[in-house]
Amino acid sequence: MELKLFRKTDLFILLAVLTVCAALLFLPGLFGEGLTAVVTVDGAEYARVDLDALTEPSEIITPTEPKTVIVFEKGAAYFKSSECENGLCVAAGKLNRKGTACACLPARVVLTIVGGRGDVDAVTY
Amino acid sequence: MKRKAALFISLAAAVLFIAALIIFDVPESSETGFLMDTTVTVSVKGRGASPAAENAMKIISDLERRCISRTAEGSDISRVNASGRAEISAETEEILNSSLDICRKSGGALDIGLGALSGLWSVKTGNRPPEAALVTPLAGEKYTNIKCEGGFAEAGNGAVIDLGSVGKGAACDAVYKAFKNSKVKTAVLAVGGSIMLYGDRDFTIGIASPEKGSADYMAKLTLGECFVSTSGTYERYFDYGGVRYHHILDPKTGYPVQNGLVSVTVVADSGLLSDALSTACFVLGVEKGAELAKEYGCETVFITDSGEVLVSDGLKGKIELTDSRFTLS
């Protein structure tokens, strides 16, 4: 009589356990942080908004001198207004790609897009 | 019994293998700050990633405050500018000498002695150009009046040292040296638009869109370990009387360069070199700028206001345009 170490059902069990383990290992990377807007004031994080999860737009006013207004909407964020002289941050328009950023230098406010499925490590400008 | 034991051992081995993958996963860390009048971000992978990222921010802050800031009280450069001659640190001496070499080789297209002129043009003082009577006396070759040797630096005859066009790249170099003596595996550091790519992997860098600056990109570059900087007309500017006044000044005239370029990106093996050459090549224009970059063994991407993208030989095949309004030529 032939003695088998494994039966078909054992192999299925083994395969199932391996699949679950692999899923636990890799799924967080695949479904990690969604497209997220991060606002820093003077280098410190002031706001973090999951842009993929938004159902309706929201906005914040930064506690800076000059003040800036930043809008978050599904898939994008942008400087709506700024009391600074040149308004370059407002002129930059909407940010919707990972790795992009926009700063209001007079207010020392930086809006950065992180997470999501982007394909650049950084933007040179 | 043998079958059950074999199954148990197999399952245990599988779980241990997965656990080992998790335990030995390479740690990651990132930091963001506001230094050198710009945003700084660093993302690090490797053992000790978190302290390495924190250390990167400290290194840049220290370099700015102690060495290269024009405004920080007691910094090497502010003391030289204030008294005409002062003792400086070895780091500042190295940065000054490297910068002066590029000033000379670029024929003054890069001029680190134009602090008075750049101060006059500072966009923070208002959105209109200064009067010609104020601009003209401050223009012209000034770097030749800067001397640096034996731990001392001098600046006279109208030269006011301004390391704004090399400082961000120099900060990348300082962090690179620290990472070389650490367990860091890969890292991406962005000091404003000056970027350090560290480690043995391919990185993808976006080149800023001339319309939206760092808020979007019009091309992607695939690069290994290197330093990348860009000078563009969109970074700091104001419009007045139908003319765009940007921050890249022609040292000879004292006015913003108007030569049909919107940006120049330089890829180099040193941060200071990429930063300095992006300015110098912009001022020189496509032909002379490309020649200067070649002399230093650097690669370039010139973008014109008509949407032409001119790429040096070493970057051909490594660039992908993502905006159909631009064409490779």
Tab-separated table of N, CA, C and O in Angstrom, chain A residues 11-110:
chain	number	residue	atom	x	y	z
A	11	LEU	N	-3.487	19.726	0.409
A	11	LEU	CA	-2.880	20.727	-0.481
A	11	LEU	C	-3.758	21.967	-0.610
A	11	LEU	O	-3.274	23.089	-0.648
A	12	PHE	N	-5.084	21.724	-0.642
A	12	PHE	CA	-6.017	22.861	-0.698
A	12	PHE	C	-5.897	23.725	0.554
A	12	PHE	O	-5.888	24.951	0.498
A	13	ILE	N	-5.794	23.042	1.719
A	13	ILE	CA	-5.662	23.783	2.990
A	13	ILE	C	-4.381	24.628	2.962
A	13	ILE	O	-4.372	25.806	3.297
A	14	LEU	N	-3.295	23.973	2.534
A	14	LEU	CA	-1.998	24.659	2.481
A	14	LEU	C	-2.060	25.873	1.553
A	14	LEU	O	-1.596	26.964	1.890
A	15	LEU	N	-2.675	25.658	0.399
A	15	LEU	CA	-2.806	26.742	-0.585
A	15	LEU	C	-3.653	27.886	-0.027
A	15	LEU	O	-3.325	29.067	-0.190
A	16	ALA	N	-4.723	27.533	0.677
A	16	ALA	CA	-5.607	28.554	1.255
A	16	ALA	C	-4.864	29.383	2.288
A	16	ALA	O	-4.952	30.616	2.317
A	17	VAL	N	-4.086	28.686	3.148
A	17	VAL	CA	-3.328	29.410	4.196
A	17	VAL	C	-2.303	30.344	3.552
A	17	VAL	O	-2.155	31.509	3.947
A	18	LEU	N	-1.608	29.832	2.538
A	18	LEU	CA	-0.606	30.664	1.858
A	18	LEU	C	-1.249	31.880	1.194
A	18	LEU	O	-0.707	32.983	1.231
A	19	THR	N	-2.420	31.666	0.598
A	19	THR	CA	-3.120	32.777	-0.069
A	19	THR	C	-3.504	33.850	0.939
A	19	THR	O	-3.311	35.056	0.705
A	20	VAL	N	-4.036	33.409	2.101
A	20	VAL	CA	-4.441	34.377	3.132
A	20	VAL	C	-3.220	35.156	3.631
A	20	VAL	O	-3.244	36.379	3.777
A	21	CYS	N	-2.116	34.418	3.877
A	21	CYS	CA	-0.890	35.080	4.367
A	21	CYS	C	-0.377	36.106	3.355
A	21	CYS	O	-0.002	37.225	3.709
A	22	ALA	N	-0.346	35.684	2.083
A	22	ALA	CA	0.145	36.588	1.044
A	22	ALA	C	-0.746	37.818	0.926
A	22	ALA	O	-0.263	38.942	0.754
A	23	ALA	N	-2.057	37.591	1.052
A	23	ALA	CA	-2.996	38.718	0.969
A	23	ALA	C	-2.746	39.691	2.110
A	23	ALA	O	-2.709	40.914	1.915
A	24	LEU	N	-2.542	39.143	3.326
A	24	LEU	CA	-2.270	40.004	4.485
A	24	LEU	C	-0.999	40.815	4.277
A	24	LEU	O	-0.882	41.956	4.708
A	25	LEU	N	-0.051	40.188	3.571
A	25	LEU	CA	1.237	40.850	3.360
A	25	LEU	C	1.162	41.938	2.296
A	25	LEU	O	1.684	43.036	2.465
A	26	PHE	N	0.493	41.629	1.198
A	26	PHE	CA	0.568	42.539	0.050
A	26	PHE	C	-0.630	43.480	-0.127
A	26	PHE	O	-0.486	44.538	-0.711
A	27	LEU	N	-1.798	43.091	0.371
A	27	LEU	CA	-2.968	43.941	0.123
A	27	LEU	C	-2.849	45.346	0.709
A	27	LEU	O	-3.259	46.314	0.078
A	28	PRO	N	-2.270	45.502	1.936
A	28	PRO	CA	-2.168	46.866	2.453
A	28	PRO	C	-1.390	47.770	1.506
A	28	PRO	O	-1.686	48.946	1.388
A	29	GLY	N	-0.389	47.193	0.806
A	29	GLY	CA	0.384	48.000	-0.151
A	29	GLY	C	-0.449	48.381	-1.364
A	29	GLY	O	-0.375	49.496	-1.862
A	30	LEU	N	-1.272	47.406	-1.817
A	30	LEU	CA	-2.086	47.668	-3.004
A	30	LEU	C	-3.214	48.645	-2.720
A	30	LEU	O	-3.567	49.472	-3.536
A	31	PHE	N	-3.804	48.494	-1.542
A	31	PHE	CA	-4.931	49.366	-1.203
A	31	PHE	C	-4.548	50.309	-0.060
A	31	PHE	O	-5.324	50.524	0.864
A	32	GLY	N	-3.309	50.804	-0.103
A	32	GLY	CA	-2.849	51.709	0.955
A	32	GLY	C	-3.560	53.047	0.891
A	32	GLY	O	-4.641	53.166	0.342
A	33	GLU	N	-2.888	54.073	1.400
A	33	GLU	CA	-3.465	55.402	1.473
A	33	GLU	C	-3.975	55.852	0.102
A	33	GLU	O	-3.269	55.766	-0.902
A	34	GLY	N	-5.206	56.337	0.057
A	34	GLY	CA	-5.754	56.862	-1.186
A	34	GLY	C	-5.152	58.223	-1.469
A	34	GLY	O	-4.307	58.725	-0.715
A	35	LEU	N	-5.577	58.846	-2.575
A	35	LEU	CA	-5.079	60.174	-2.925
A	35	LEU	C	-5.391	61.136	-1.774
A	35	LEU	O	-6.557	61.301	-1.402
A	36	THR	N	-4.340	61.710	-1.213
A	36	THR	CA	-4.506	62.485	0.024
A	36	THR	C	-3.833	63.847	-0.103
A	36	THR	O	-2.719	63.946	-0.632
A	37	ALA	N	-4.518	64.875	0.364
A	37	ALA	CA	-3.931	66.218	0.390
A	37	ALA	C	-3.364	66.479	1.779
A	37	ALA	O	-4.051	66.260	2.782
A	38	VAL	N	-2.114	66.916	1.824
A	38	VAL	CA	-1.486	67.242	3.105
A	38	VAL	C	-1.128	68.723	3.088
A	38	VAL	O	-0.472	69.200	2.163
A	39	VAL	N	-1.588	69.438	4.112
A	39	VAL	CA	-1.280	70.867	4.221
A	39	VAL	C	-0.319	71.050	5.391
A	39	VAL	O	-0.583	70.573	6.497
A	40	THR	N	0.817	71.698	5.117
A	40	THR	CA	1.727	72.021	6.214
A	40	THR	C	1.829	73.537	6.358
A	40	THR	O	1.751	74.273	5.367
A	41	VAL	N	1.960	73.964	7.596
A	41	VAL	CA	2.166	75.377	7.894
A	41	VAL	C	3.497	75.478	8.626
A	41	VAL	O	3.676	74.846	9.675
A	42	ASP	N	4.434	76.198	8.027
A	42	ASP	CA	5.754	76.347	8.622
A	42	ASP	C	6.420	74.992	8.857
A	42	ASP	O	7.114	74.791	9.862
A	43	GLY	N	6.137	74.030	7.976
A	43	GLY	CA	6.764	72.720	8.065
A	43	GLY	C	6.022	71.700	8.907
A	43	GLY	O	6.337	70.524	8.866
A	44	ALA	N	5.033	72.147	9.689
A	44	ALA	CA	4.286	71.219	10.550
A	44	ALA	C	2.946	70.882	9.899
A	44	ALA	O	2.285	71.761	9.340
A	45	GLU	N	2.573	69.597	10.009
A	45	GLU	CA	1.315	69.189	9.356
A	45	GLU	C	0.127	69.881	10.007
A	45	GLU	O	-0.036	69.853	11.222
A	46	TYR	N	-0.710	70.507	9.183
A	46	TYR	CA	-1.871	71.245	9.683
A	46	TYR	C	-3.182	70.536	9.327
A	46	TYR	O	-4.137	70.552	10.089
A	47	ALA	N	-3.215	69.891	8.152
A	47	ALA	CA	-4.433	69.176	7.751
A	47	ALA	C	-4.076	68.038	6.821
A	47	ALA	O	-3.082	68.103	6.085
A	48	ARG	N	-4.868	66.975	6.875
A	48	ARG	CA	-4.672	65.810	5.990
A	48	ARG	C	-6.058	65.344	5.572
A	48	ARG	O	-6.889	65.013	6.429
A	49	VAL	N	-6.325	65.356	4.278
A	49	VAL	CA	-7.673	65.045	3.797
A	49	VAL	C	-7.601	63.946	2.729
A	49	VAL	O	-6.860	64.067	1.749
A	50	ASP	N	-8.372	62.869	2.943
A	50	ASP	CA	-8.457	61.786	1.973
A	50	ASP	C	-9.362	62.242	0.826
A	50	ASP	O	-10.587	62.307	0.965
A	51	LEU	N	-8.755	62.570	-0.310
A	51	LEU	CA	-9.520	63.152	-1.423
A	51	LEU	C	-10.412	62.120	-2.116
A	51	LEU	O	-11.425	62.475	-2.704
A	52	ASP	N	-10.025	60.851	-2.034
A	52	ASP	CA	-10.846	59.812	-2.667
A	52	ASP	C	-12.150	59.596	-1.900
A	52	ASP	O	-13.163	59.194	-2.473
A	53	ALA	N	-12.103	59.868	-0.597
A	53	ALA	CA	-13.267	59.563	0.243
A	53	ALA	C	-14.269	60.721	0.304
A	53	ALA	O	-15.374	60.562	0.823
A	54	LEU	N	-13.873	61.886	-0.238
A	54	LEU	CA	-14.760	63.058	-0.117
A	54	LEU	C	-16.029	62.882	-0.954
A	54	LEU	O	-15.972	62.451	-2.099
A	55	THR	N	-17.160	63.243	-0.377
A	55	THR	CA	-18.408	63.199	-1.153
A	55	THR	C	-18.822	64.614	-1.567
A	55	THR	O	-19.511	64.804	-2.553
A	56	GLU	N	-18.391	65.600	-0.792
A	56	GLU	CA	-18.647	66.980	-1.195
A	56	GLU	C	-17.454	67.869	-0.803
A	56	GLU	O	-16.702	67.538	0.122
A	57	PRO	N	-17.248	68.963	-1.528
A	57	PRO	CA	-16.066	69.796	-1.272
A	57	PRO	C	-16.069	70.392	0.143
A	57	PRO	O	-17.128	70.618	0.728
A	58	SER	N	-14.854	70.607	0.635
A	58	SER	CA	-14.721	71.303	1.918
A	58	SER	C	-13.551	72.266	1.786
A	58	SER	O	-12.785	72.188	0.822
A	59	GLU	N	-13.412	73.189	2.716
A	59	GLU	CA	-12.283	74.118	2.635
A	59	GLU	C	-11.778	74.485	4.014
A	59	GLU	O	-12.495	74.354	5.012
A	60	ILE	N	-10.529	74.925	4.055
A	60	ILE	CA	-9.952	75.397	5.309
A	60	ILE	C	-9.331	76.782	5.082
A	60	ILE	O	-8.957	77.124	3.957
A	61	ILE	N	-9.261	77.540	6.158
A	61	ILE	CA	-8.547	78.826	6.131
A	61	ILE	C	-7.332	78.645	7.030
A	61	ILE	O	-7.482	78.273	8.204
A	62	THR	N	-6.156	78.865	6.484
A	62	THR	CA	-4.953	78.633	7.293
A	62	THR	C	-4.739	79.780	8.287
A	62	THR	O	-4.997	80.945	7.955
A	63	PRO	N	-4.261	79.441	9.490
A	63	PRO	CA	-4.047	80.467	10.510
A	63	PRO	C	-2.720	81.190	10.296
A	63	PRO	O	-1.837	81.163	11.148
A	64	THR	N	-2.575	81.765	9.121
A	64	THR	CA	-1.278	82.350	8.757
A	64	THR	C	-1.456	83.821	8.386
A	64	THR	O	-2.560	84.297	8.161
A	65	GLU	N	-0.346	84.482	8.293
A	65	GLU	CA	-0.337	85.879	7.831
A	65	GLU	C	0.587	85.962	6.625
A	65	GLU	O	1.800	85.819	6.777
A	66	PRO	N	0.129	86.050	5.411
A	66	PRO	CA	-1.267	86.206	4.977
A	66	PRO	C	-2.072	84.899	5.066
A	66	PRO	O	-1.483	83.819	5.050
A	67	LYS	N	-3.369	85.043	5.119
A	67	LYS	CA	-4.263	83.877	5.168
A	67	LYS	C	-4.391	83.258	3.776
A	67	LYS	O	-4.328	83.961	2.767
A	68	THR	N	-4.591	81.941	3.757
A	68	THR	CA	-4.900	81.279	2.484
A	68	THR	C	-6.140	80.412	2.683
A	68	THR	O	-6.398	79.948	3.789
A	69	VAL	N	-6.889	80.222	1.595
A	69	VAL	CA	-8.057	79.338	1.630
A	69	VAL	C	-7.775	78.167	0.695
A	69	VAL	O	-7.473	78.365	-0.490
A	70	ILE	N	-7.856	76.952	1.239
A	70	ILE	CA	-7.581	75.752	0.442
A	70	ILE	C	-8.845	74.915	0.344
A	70	ILE	O	-9.516	74.657	1.350
A	71	VAL	N	-9.155	74.507	-0.877
A	71	VAL	CA	-10.364	73.705	-1.120
A	71	VAL	C	-9.964	72.250	-1.404
A	71	VAL	O	-8.990	71.996	-2.107
A	72	PHE	N	-10.741	71.343	-0.814
A	72	PHE	CA	-10.553	69.908	-1.080
A	72	PHE	C	-11.815	69.401	-1.766
A	72	PHE	O	-12.923	69.686	-1.312
A	73	GLU	N	-11.647	68.671	-2.846
A	73	GLU	CA	-12.794	68.049	-3.496
A	73	GLU	C	-12.396	66.651	-3.938
A	73	GLU	O	-11.217	66.284	-3.834
A	74	LYS	N	-13.343	65.891	-4.413
A	74	LYS	CA	-13.020	64.511	-4.780
A	74	LYS	C	-11.914	64.485	-5.841
A	74	LYS	O	-12.077	65.029	-6.934
A	75	GLY	N	-10.779	63.925	-5.482
A	75	GLY	CA	-9.677	63.764	-6.433
A	75	GLY	C	-8.798	64.980	-6.662
A	75	GLY	O	-7.896	64.929	-7.493
A	76	ALA	N	-9.033	66.074	-5.957
A	76	ALA	CA	-8.198	67.277	-6.188
A	76	ALA	C	-8.226	68.217	-4.990
A	76	ALA	O	-9.124	68.147	-4.135
A	77	ALA	N	-7.231	69.088	-4.944
A	77	ALA	CA	-7.179	70.151	-3.921
A	77	ALA	C	-6.506	71.357	-4.548
A	77	ALA	O	-5.711	71.215	-5.494
A	78	TYR	N	-6.825	72.540	-4.057
A	78	TYR	CA	-6.218	73.747	-4.641
A	78	TYR	C	-6.338	74.953	-3.711
A	78	TYR	O	-7.179	74.968	-2.807
A	79	PHE	N	-5.467	75.935	-3.971
A	79	PHE	CA	-5.563	77.214	-3.262
A	79	PHE	C	-6.673	78.028	-3.935
A	79	PHE	O	-6.568	78.383	-5.112
A	80	LYS	N	-7.716	78.308	-3.184
A	80	LYS	CA	-8.832	79.094	-3.740
A	80	LYS	C	-8.488	80.588	-3.701
A	80	LYS	O	-8.793	81.340	-4.630
A	81	SER	N	-7.868	81.004	-2.620
A	81	SER	CA	-7.469	82.408	-2.519
A	81	SER	C	-6.326	82.556	-1.525
A	81	SER	O	-6.075	81.671	-0.704
A	82	SER	N	-5.637	83.680	-1.649
A	82	SER	CA	-4.558	83.981	-0.715
A	82	SER	C	-4.450	85.492	-0.599
A	82	SER	O	-4.639	86.213	-1.590
A	83	GLU	N	-4.154	85.940	0.587
A	83	GLU	CA	-3.999	87.385	0.784
A	83	GLU	C	-2.584	87.855	0.436
A	83	GLU	O	-2.242	89.008	0.672
A	84	CYS	N	-1.768	86.941	-0.122
A	84	CYS	CA	-0.394	87.328	-0.453
A	84	CYS	C	-0.393	88.222	-1.705
A	84	CYS	O	-1.397	88.318	-2.403
A	85	GLU	N	0.770	88.853	-1.965
A	85	GLU	CA	0.855	89.823	-3.053
A	85	GLU	C	0.756	89.203	-4.441
A	85	GLU	O	0.087	89.710	-5.324
A	86	ASN	N	1.458	88.074	-4.641
A	86	ASN	CA	1.586	87.592	-6.016
A	86	ASN	C	0.557	86.545	-6.427
A	86	ASN	O	0.296	86.384	-7.615
A	87	GLY	N	-0.021	85.812	-5.488
A	87	GLY	CA	-1.078	84.840	-5.812
A	87	GLY	C	-0.635	83.699	-6.711
A	87	GLY	O	-1.450	83.103	-7.416
A	88	LEU	N	0.667	83.347	-6.684
A	88	LEU	CA	1.156	82.259	-7.544
A	88	LEU	C	0.523	80.928	-7.161
A	88	LEU	O	0.292	80.063	-8.010
A	89	CYS	N	0.228	80.763	-5.877
A	89	CYS	CA	-0.367	79.508	-5.410
A	89	CYS	C	-1.764	79.332	-5.998
A	89	CYS	O	-2.164	78.217	-6.361
A	90	VAL	N	-2.497	80.413	-6.133
A	90	VAL	CA	-3.850	80.357	-6.703
A	90	VAL	C	-3.755	80.083	-8.214
A	90	VAL	O	-4.502	79.280	-8.770
A	91	ALA	N	-2.780	80.738	-8.856
A	91	ALA	CA	-2.603	80.572	-10.311
A	91	ALA	C	-2.229	79.141	-10.676
A	91	ALA	O	-2.492	78.697	-11.797
A	92	ALA	N	-1.637	78.395	-9.748
A	92	ALA	CA	-1.212	77.014	-10.045
A	92	ALA	C	-2.395	76.098	-10.323
A	92	ALA	O	-2.246	75.064	-10.982
A	93	GLY	N	-3.578	76.449	-9.825
A	93	GLY	CA	-4.765	75.639	-10.103
A	93	GLY	C	-4.843	74.362	-9.290
A	93	GLY	O	-4.226	74.249	-8.223
A	94	LYS	N	-5.585	73.405	-9.840
A	94	LYS	CA	-5.865	72.176	-9.084
A	94	LYS	C	-4.702	71.192	-9.109
A	94	LYS	O	-4.046	71.025	-10.126
A	95	LEU	N	-4.493	70.550	-7.980
A	95	LEU	CA	-3.494	69.486	-7.876
A	95	LEU	C	-4.249	68.163	-7.785
A	95	LEU	O	-5.115	68.001	-6.920
A	96	ASN	N	-3.933	67.232	-8.677
A	96	ASN	CA	-4.653	65.956	-8.645
A	96	ASN	C	-3.762	64.761	-8.924
A	96	ASN	O	-4.242	63.672	-9.196
A	97	ARG	N	-2.425	64.966	-8.868
A	97	ARG	CA	-1.520	63.847	-9.114
A	97	ARG	C	-0.567	63.676	-7.951
A	97	ARG	O	-0.018	64.658	-7.437
A	98	LYS	N	-0.322	62.433	-7.595
A	98	LYS	CA	0.621	62.124	-6.526
A	98	LYS	C	1.999	62.712	-6.851
A	98	LYS	O	2.440	62.656	-8.002
A	99	GLY	N	2.646	63.270	-5.850
A	99	GLY	CA	3.993	63.801	-6.044
A	99	GLY	C	4.015	65.281	-6.379
A	99	GLY	O	5.074	65.889	-6.398
A	100	THR	N	2.837	65.864	-6.655
A	100	THR	CA	2.817	67.291	-6.972
A	100	THR	C	2.613	68.106	-5.691
A	100	THR	O	2.131	67.593	-4.686
A	101	ALA	N	2.994	69.374	-5.756
A	101	ALA	CA	2.901	70.236	-4.573
A	101	ALA	C	2.767	71.675	-5.008
A	101	ALA	O	3.110	72.032	-6.139
A	102	CYS	N	2.274	72.492	-4.117
A	102	CYS	CA	2.152	73.913	-4.403
A	102	CYS	C	2.340	74.663	-3.087
A	102	CYS	O	1.813	74.229	-2.047
A	103	ALA	N	3.091	75.751	-3.129
A	103	ALA	CA	3.364	76.477	-1.893
A	103	ALA	C	2.933	77.924	-2.011
A	103	ALA	O	3.035	78.531	-3.079
A	104	CYS	N	2.427	78.455	-0.919
A	104	CYS	CA	2.283	79.899	-0.786
A	104	CYS	C	3.451	80.320	0.107
A	104	CYS	O	3.380	80.183	1.328
A	105	LEU	N	4.531	80.748	-0.527
A	105	LEU	CA	5.752	81.027	0.238
A	105	LEU	C	5.579	82.153	1.256
A	105	LEU	O	6.069	82.043	2.378
A	106	PRO	N	4.876	83.252	0.907
A	106	PRO	CA	4.719	84.303	1.919
A	106	PRO	C	4.008	83.809	3.185
A	106	PRO	O	4.291	84.271	4.280
A	107	ALA	N	3.085	82.853	2.997
A	107	ALA	CA	2.354	82.327	4.158
A	107	ALA	C	3.037	81.089	4.743
A	107	ALA	O	2.623	80.592	5.787
A	108	ARG	N	4.055	80.596	4.065
A	108	ARG	CA	4.766	79.363	4.458
A	108	ARG	C	3.805	78.176	4.562
A	108	ARG	O	3.898	77.329	5.464
A	109	VAL	N	2.859	78.135	3.626
A	109	VAL	CA	1.871	77.056	3.562
A	109	VAL	C	2.180	76.194	2.334
A	109	VAL	O	2.386	76.721	1.239
A	110	VAL	N	2.227	74.873	2.540
A	110	VAL	CA	2.506	73.970	1.427
A	110	VAL	C	1.386	72.938	1.314
A	110	VAL	O	0.992	72.327	2.313
